[in-house]
Amino acid sequence: MIATAIRVLRQLRRDPRTLALLFVVPPLLLTLFKYVFEGQPETFDRVGGPLVGIFPFVLMFVITSITMLRERTTGTLERLMTLPISKLDLLLGYGLAFALVATVQALITATVAFGLLGLDVEGSVVVVVAFAVLNALLGMSLGLFASAFAQTEFQAVQFMPAIVLPQFLLCGLLVPRDEMGAVLEAISAVLPLSYAVDAMQRLTLEPDVSGRLMLDIAIVVGFIALSLGLGAATLRRRTA
C-alpha cells in the first residue's frame, strides 16, 4: 500500500499540469466567485464555505478516475496484480497518496479563502479544512469506482457530468433540499455530496459541532468506504 502511494506521488510530481489543476485552479475559482459577488459579501460567506469542499471533490474525481484508467491501459495494473497485493491494498495506496494531495490542496485553498479573500464562517477553520480533505477523499473514492466502467480517458471524463453534476444540482447549495419537489428531494437523500454540503453549510453557520454534523460526517465516511469496497470488487487488471 505504501509503495503504491509513493509511486503515485512520484507520478504526480512529474505532471505539472495536473499539479496546477489540483493546487492552482480551486483558489482561482474561489477568487473569481468572490469578485463576481463583490457587492454581496454575505453571499460569498454563505456559499464560499461549501465551495471550499466542493472544488476538491470535483477535481479529485476527475484526476483519480483518469489516473486509474491509465494504470489499466498502460498495463501497469496488470503487472502490479501479478505481485502478492490485493485489490483493496492497491486502492488504499491510491487513497493514501491522494489523501496527502488533498490535504495540501485544502490547506492552499483555505489559506486563500480565509486569509486573502476574507471568507468568514462561524465554525472552526480547522474543521472546515479537515472536512474539505474528507470531501476530496469522497471524490477520489467515487472516481476510482467510476474508472472501472470506462475504457478511454474521454469516457472517464464523461462520468463527471453523469455523476458529479447531478449531485451538484441536488446537493442543496443552489436550492435548499426541503424546497425541492418530493422526487428530487428523495434522490438527493441518497447522494453523498448532499451530506457533504449539508455539513459544510452547518460549519459555515454554526459555531459548535452538533450531533447532526457528526451524522453527516459519518455518512460521508460510509460512502467513502462503500465506494472503495465497490471499486475493489469491480477493479479489472486492464481495459479490454
Short mmCIF file of C-alpha atoms in Angstrom, two decimals:
data_model
loop_
_atom_site.label_atom_id
_atom_site.label_comp_id
_atom_site.label_asym_id
_atom_site.label_seq_id
_atom_site.Cartn_x
_atom_site.Cartn_y
_atom_site.Cartn_z
CA MET A 1 0.00 0.00 0.00
CA ILE A 2 2.75 2.43 0.95
CA ALA A 3 4.78 1.53 -2.15
CA THR A 4 1.73 2.24 -4.30
CA ALA A 5 1.21 5.60 -2.61
CA ILE A 6 4.85 6.60 -3.15
CA ARG A 7 4.67 5.60 -6.82
CA VAL A 8 1.51 7.64 -7.40
CA LEU A 9 3.02 10.68 -5.70
CA ARG A 10 6.13 10.41 -7.88
CA GLN A 11 3.96 10.26 -10.98
CA LEU A 12 2.05 13.36 -9.90
CA ARG A 13 5.29 15.20 -9.19
CA ARG A 14 6.31 14.72 -12.82
CA ASP A 15 2.98 16.07 -14.10
CA PRO A 16 2.95 19.87 -13.66
CA ARG A 17 -0.37 20.30 -15.46
CA THR A 18 -2.15 18.01 -13.02
CA LEU A 19 -0.47 19.74 -10.08
CA ALA A 20 -1.66 23.10 -11.40
CA LEU A 21 -5.18 21.71 -11.77
CA LEU A 22 -5.11 20.44 -8.19
CA PHE A 23 -3.42 23.33 -6.40
CA VAL A 24 -3.99 26.46 -8.53
CA VAL A 25 -7.45 26.08 -10.04
CA PRO A 26 -9.52 25.87 -6.79
CA PRO A 27 -8.09 29.12 -5.31
CA LEU A 28 -8.57 30.84 -8.67
CA LEU A 29 -12.19 29.72 -8.89
CA LEU A 30 -12.84 30.91 -5.33
CA THR A 31 -11.25 34.26 -6.17
CA LEU A 32 -13.44 34.55 -9.26
CA PHE A 33 -16.52 33.72 -7.20
CA LYS A 34 -15.51 36.32 -4.62
CA TYR A 35 -15.37 39.12 -7.17
CA VAL A 36 -18.48 38.01 -9.03
CA PHE A 37 -20.35 38.78 -5.79
CA GLU A 38 -18.12 41.67 -4.75
CA GLY A 39 -21.13 43.78 -3.75
CA GLN A 40 -22.74 40.88 -1.85
CA PRO A 41 -20.22 39.70 0.77
CA GLU A 42 -22.91 37.75 2.63
CA THR A 43 -23.40 35.57 -0.47
CA PHE A 44 -19.69 34.74 -0.60
CA ASP A 45 -19.68 33.90 3.13
CA ARG A 46 -22.75 31.66 2.71
CA VAL A 47 -21.60 29.74 -0.37
CA GLY A 48 -17.81 30.08 -0.10
CA GLY A 49 -17.53 27.59 2.76
CA PRO A 50 -19.25 24.73 0.88
CA LEU A 51 -17.25 25.57 -2.25
CA VAL A 52 -14.03 25.01 -0.30
CA GLY A 53 -15.17 21.40 -0.08
CA ILE A 54 -16.90 21.03 -3.47
CA PHE A 55 -13.92 22.05 -5.61
CA PRO A 56 -11.64 19.32 -4.16
CA PHE A 57 -14.46 16.79 -4.57
CA VAL A 58 -14.86 17.56 -8.28
CA LEU A 59 -11.18 17.75 -9.15
CA MET A 60 -10.20 14.61 -7.25
CA PHE A 61 -12.99 12.69 -9.00
CA VAL A 62 -11.61 13.65 -12.41
CA ILE A 63 -7.94 13.12 -11.56
CA THR A 64 -8.36 9.73 -9.88
CA SER A 65 -10.71 8.27 -12.49
CA ILE A 66 -8.28 9.16 -15.28
CA THR A 67 -5.21 8.07 -13.30
CA MET A 68 -6.63 4.62 -12.54
CA LEU A 69 -7.73 4.22 -16.16
CA ARG A 70 -4.18 4.94 -17.31
CA GLU A 71 -2.93 2.23 -14.95
CA ARG A 72 -5.03 -0.29 -16.85
CA THR A 73 -4.48 0.95 -20.39
CA THR A 74 -0.69 1.07 -19.96
CA GLY A 75 -0.56 -2.39 -18.40
CA THR A 76 0.77 -1.11 -15.08
CA LEU A 77 -2.15 -2.52 -13.14
CA GLU A 78 -1.78 -5.93 -14.78
CA ARG A 79 1.89 -6.09 -13.79
CA LEU A 80 1.14 -4.97 -10.25
CA MET A 81 -1.50 -7.61 -9.76
CA THR A 82 0.99 -10.39 -10.54
CA LEU A 83 2.54 -9.44 -7.20
CA PRO A 84 1.19 -10.51 -3.79
CA ILE A 85 -1.02 -7.44 -3.46
CA SER A 86 -4.78 -7.33 -3.06
CA LYS A 87 -7.09 -5.02 -4.98
CA LEU A 88 -8.06 -3.27 -1.76
CA ASP A 89 -4.40 -2.69 -0.86
CA LEU A 90 -3.91 -1.10 -4.27
CA LEU A 91 -6.90 1.21 -3.85
CA LEU A 92 -5.86 2.10 -0.31
CA GLY A 93 -2.44 3.05 -1.68
CA TYR A 94 -4.15 5.43 -4.07
CA GLY A 95 -6.29 6.67 -1.22
CA LEU A 96 -3.23 7.39 0.92
CA ALA A 97 -1.46 9.23 -1.89
CA PHE A 98 -4.44 11.36 -2.78
CA ALA A 99 -5.22 11.98 0.89
CA LEU A 100 -1.83 13.69 1.16
CA VAL A 101 -2.50 15.60 -2.06
CA ALA A 102 -5.99 16.54 -0.82
CA THR A 103 -4.54 17.85 2.45
CA VAL A 104 -2.14 20.15 0.60
CA GLN A 105 -4.92 21.23 -1.75
CA ALA A 106 -7.30 22.00 1.12
CA LEU A 107 -4.62 23.96 3.01
CA ILE A 108 -3.82 26.09 -0.05
CA THR A 109 -7.49 26.71 -0.86
CA ALA A 110 -8.34 27.54 2.76
CA THR A 111 -5.36 29.88 3.08
CA VAL A 112 -6.54 31.84 0.05
CA ALA A 113 -10.20 31.76 1.10
CA PHE A 114 -9.78 32.73 4.75
CA GLY A 115 -6.52 34.66 4.55
CA LEU A 116 -6.69 36.59 1.29
CA LEU A 117 -10.37 36.66 0.35
CA GLY A 118 -11.74 37.23 3.86
CA LEU A 119 -14.14 34.30 3.93
CA ASP A 120 -15.95 34.29 7.28
CA VAL A 121 -17.56 31.18 8.80
CA GLU A 122 -18.99 30.55 12.25
CA GLY A 123 -17.36 27.15 12.69
CA SER A 124 -13.73 26.29 13.22
CA VAL A 125 -11.49 26.88 10.21
CA VAL A 126 -9.53 23.75 11.16
CA VAL A 127 -12.69 21.65 10.99
CA VAL A 128 -13.62 23.23 7.64
CA VAL A 129 -10.20 22.31 6.23
CA ALA A 130 -10.45 18.77 7.63
CA PHE A 131 -13.84 18.30 6.04
CA ALA A 132 -12.56 19.69 2.74
CA VAL A 133 -9.99 16.88 2.82
CA LEU A 134 -12.79 14.41 3.54
CA ASN A 135 -14.72 15.74 0.53
CA ALA A 136 -11.64 15.27 -1.62
CA LEU A 137 -11.41 11.66 -0.44
CA LEU A 138 -15.08 11.21 -1.34
CA GLY A 139 -14.37 12.44 -4.87
CA MET A 140 -11.31 10.19 -5.02
CA SER A 141 -13.22 7.07 -3.97
CA LEU A 142 -16.05 7.74 -6.44
CA GLY A 143 -13.50 8.39 -9.17
CA LEU A 144 -11.74 5.09 -8.52
CA PHE A 145 -15.07 3.28 -8.64
CA ALA A 146 -16.22 5.04 -11.82
CA SER A 147 -12.95 4.31 -13.63
CA ALA A 148 -13.84 0.61 -13.71
CA PHE A 149 -16.61 1.37 -16.21
CA ALA A 150 -14.55 3.50 -18.63
CA GLN A 151 -12.42 2.22 -21.50
CA THR A 152 -10.91 5.54 -22.61
CA GLU A 153 -9.94 8.77 -20.88
CA PHE A 154 -12.72 10.53 -22.78
CA GLN A 155 -15.24 8.13 -21.27
CA ALA A 156 -13.76 8.75 -17.82
CA VAL A 157 -14.28 12.50 -18.26
CA GLN A 158 -17.86 11.85 -19.40
CA PHE A 159 -18.64 10.43 -15.98
CA MET A 160 -18.22 13.90 -14.50
CA PRO A 161 -21.49 15.34 -15.91
CA ALA A 162 -23.17 11.98 -15.34
CA ILE A 163 -22.13 11.54 -11.69
CA VAL A 164 -20.87 14.87 -10.35
CA LEU A 165 -23.19 17.43 -11.99
CA PRO A 166 -26.49 15.88 -10.77
CA GLN A 167 -25.08 15.80 -7.25
CA PHE A 168 -24.05 19.45 -7.50
CA LEU A 169 -27.54 20.46 -8.64
CA LEU A 170 -29.32 18.43 -5.96
CA CYS A 171 -26.96 18.84 -3.00
CA GLY A 172 -28.80 21.87 -1.58
CA LEU A 173 -26.22 24.50 -2.45
CA LEU A 174 -28.35 26.23 -5.10
CA VAL A 175 -31.79 25.45 -3.64
CA PRO A 176 -32.48 24.06 -0.13
CA ARG A 177 -33.27 20.37 -0.41
CA ASP A 178 -36.51 20.69 1.56
CA GLU A 179 -37.77 23.20 -1.03
CA MET A 180 -37.32 20.77 -3.94
CA GLY A 181 -40.02 18.53 -5.30
CA ALA A 182 -40.61 15.31 -3.41
CA VAL A 183 -38.93 13.16 -6.09
CA LEU A 184 -35.82 15.36 -6.30
CA GLU A 185 -35.56 15.55 -2.52
CA ALA A 186 -35.75 11.75 -2.32
CA ILE A 187 -33.00 11.40 -4.93
CA SER A 188 -30.79 13.94 -3.13
CA ALA A 189 -31.13 11.91 0.06
CA VAL A 190 -29.13 9.04 -1.47
CA LEU A 191 -26.37 11.19 -2.98
CA PRO A 192 -23.18 11.59 -0.92
CA LEU A 193 -22.50 15.19 -1.90
CA SER A 194 -25.80 16.21 -0.27
CA TYR A 195 -24.44 15.25 3.15
CA ALA A 196 -21.04 16.77 2.43
CA VAL A 197 -22.60 20.13 1.53
CA ASP A 198 -25.00 19.89 4.46
CA ALA A 199 -22.04 19.50 6.80
CA MET A 200 -20.12 22.39 5.19
CA GLN A 201 -23.19 24.61 5.48
CA ARG A 202 -23.50 23.75 9.16
CA LEU A 203 -19.85 24.62 9.67
CA THR A 204 -20.49 27.93 7.93
CA LEU A 205 -23.49 28.88 10.06
CA GLU A 206 -22.99 27.11 13.41
CA PRO A 207 -20.07 27.69 15.80
CA ASP A 208 -20.41 24.33 17.57
CA VAL A 209 -20.06 20.76 16.36
CA SER A 210 -23.59 19.37 16.55
CA GLY A 211 -24.86 15.82 16.52
CA ARG A 212 -26.33 16.33 13.04
CA LEU A 213 -22.92 17.45 11.79
CA MET A 214 -21.34 14.29 13.17
CA LEU A 215 -24.06 12.24 11.46
CA ASP A 216 -23.31 13.94 8.11
CA ILE A 217 -19.61 13.21 8.57
CA ALA A 218 -20.31 9.57 9.42
CA ILE A 219 -22.47 9.20 6.29
CA VAL A 220 -19.73 10.70 4.09
CA VAL A 221 -17.16 8.34 5.63
CA GLY A 222 -19.56 5.46 4.97
CA PHE A 223 -19.88 6.45 1.31
CA ILE A 224 -16.07 6.59 1.02
CA ALA A 225 -15.71 3.10 2.48
CA LEU A 226 -18.54 1.75 0.29
CA SER A 227 -17.04 3.27 -2.88
CA LEU A 228 -13.61 1.84 -2.12
CA GLY A 229 -15.14 -1.57 -1.46
CA LEU A 230 -17.11 -1.50 -4.71
CA GLY A 231 -14.02 -0.23 -6.51
CA ALA A 232 -12.01 -3.18 -5.24
CA ALA A 233 -14.78 -5.58 -6.27
CA THR A 234 -15.06 -4.19 -9.82
CA LEU A 235 -11.36 -3.47 -10.42
CA ARG A 236 -10.08 -5.11 -13.58
CA ARG A 237 -6.45 -5.67 -14.48
CA ARG A 238 -6.71 -3.93 -17.80
CA THR A 239 -9.15 -2.33 -20.23
CA ALA A 240 -10.31 -4.64 -22.99
#
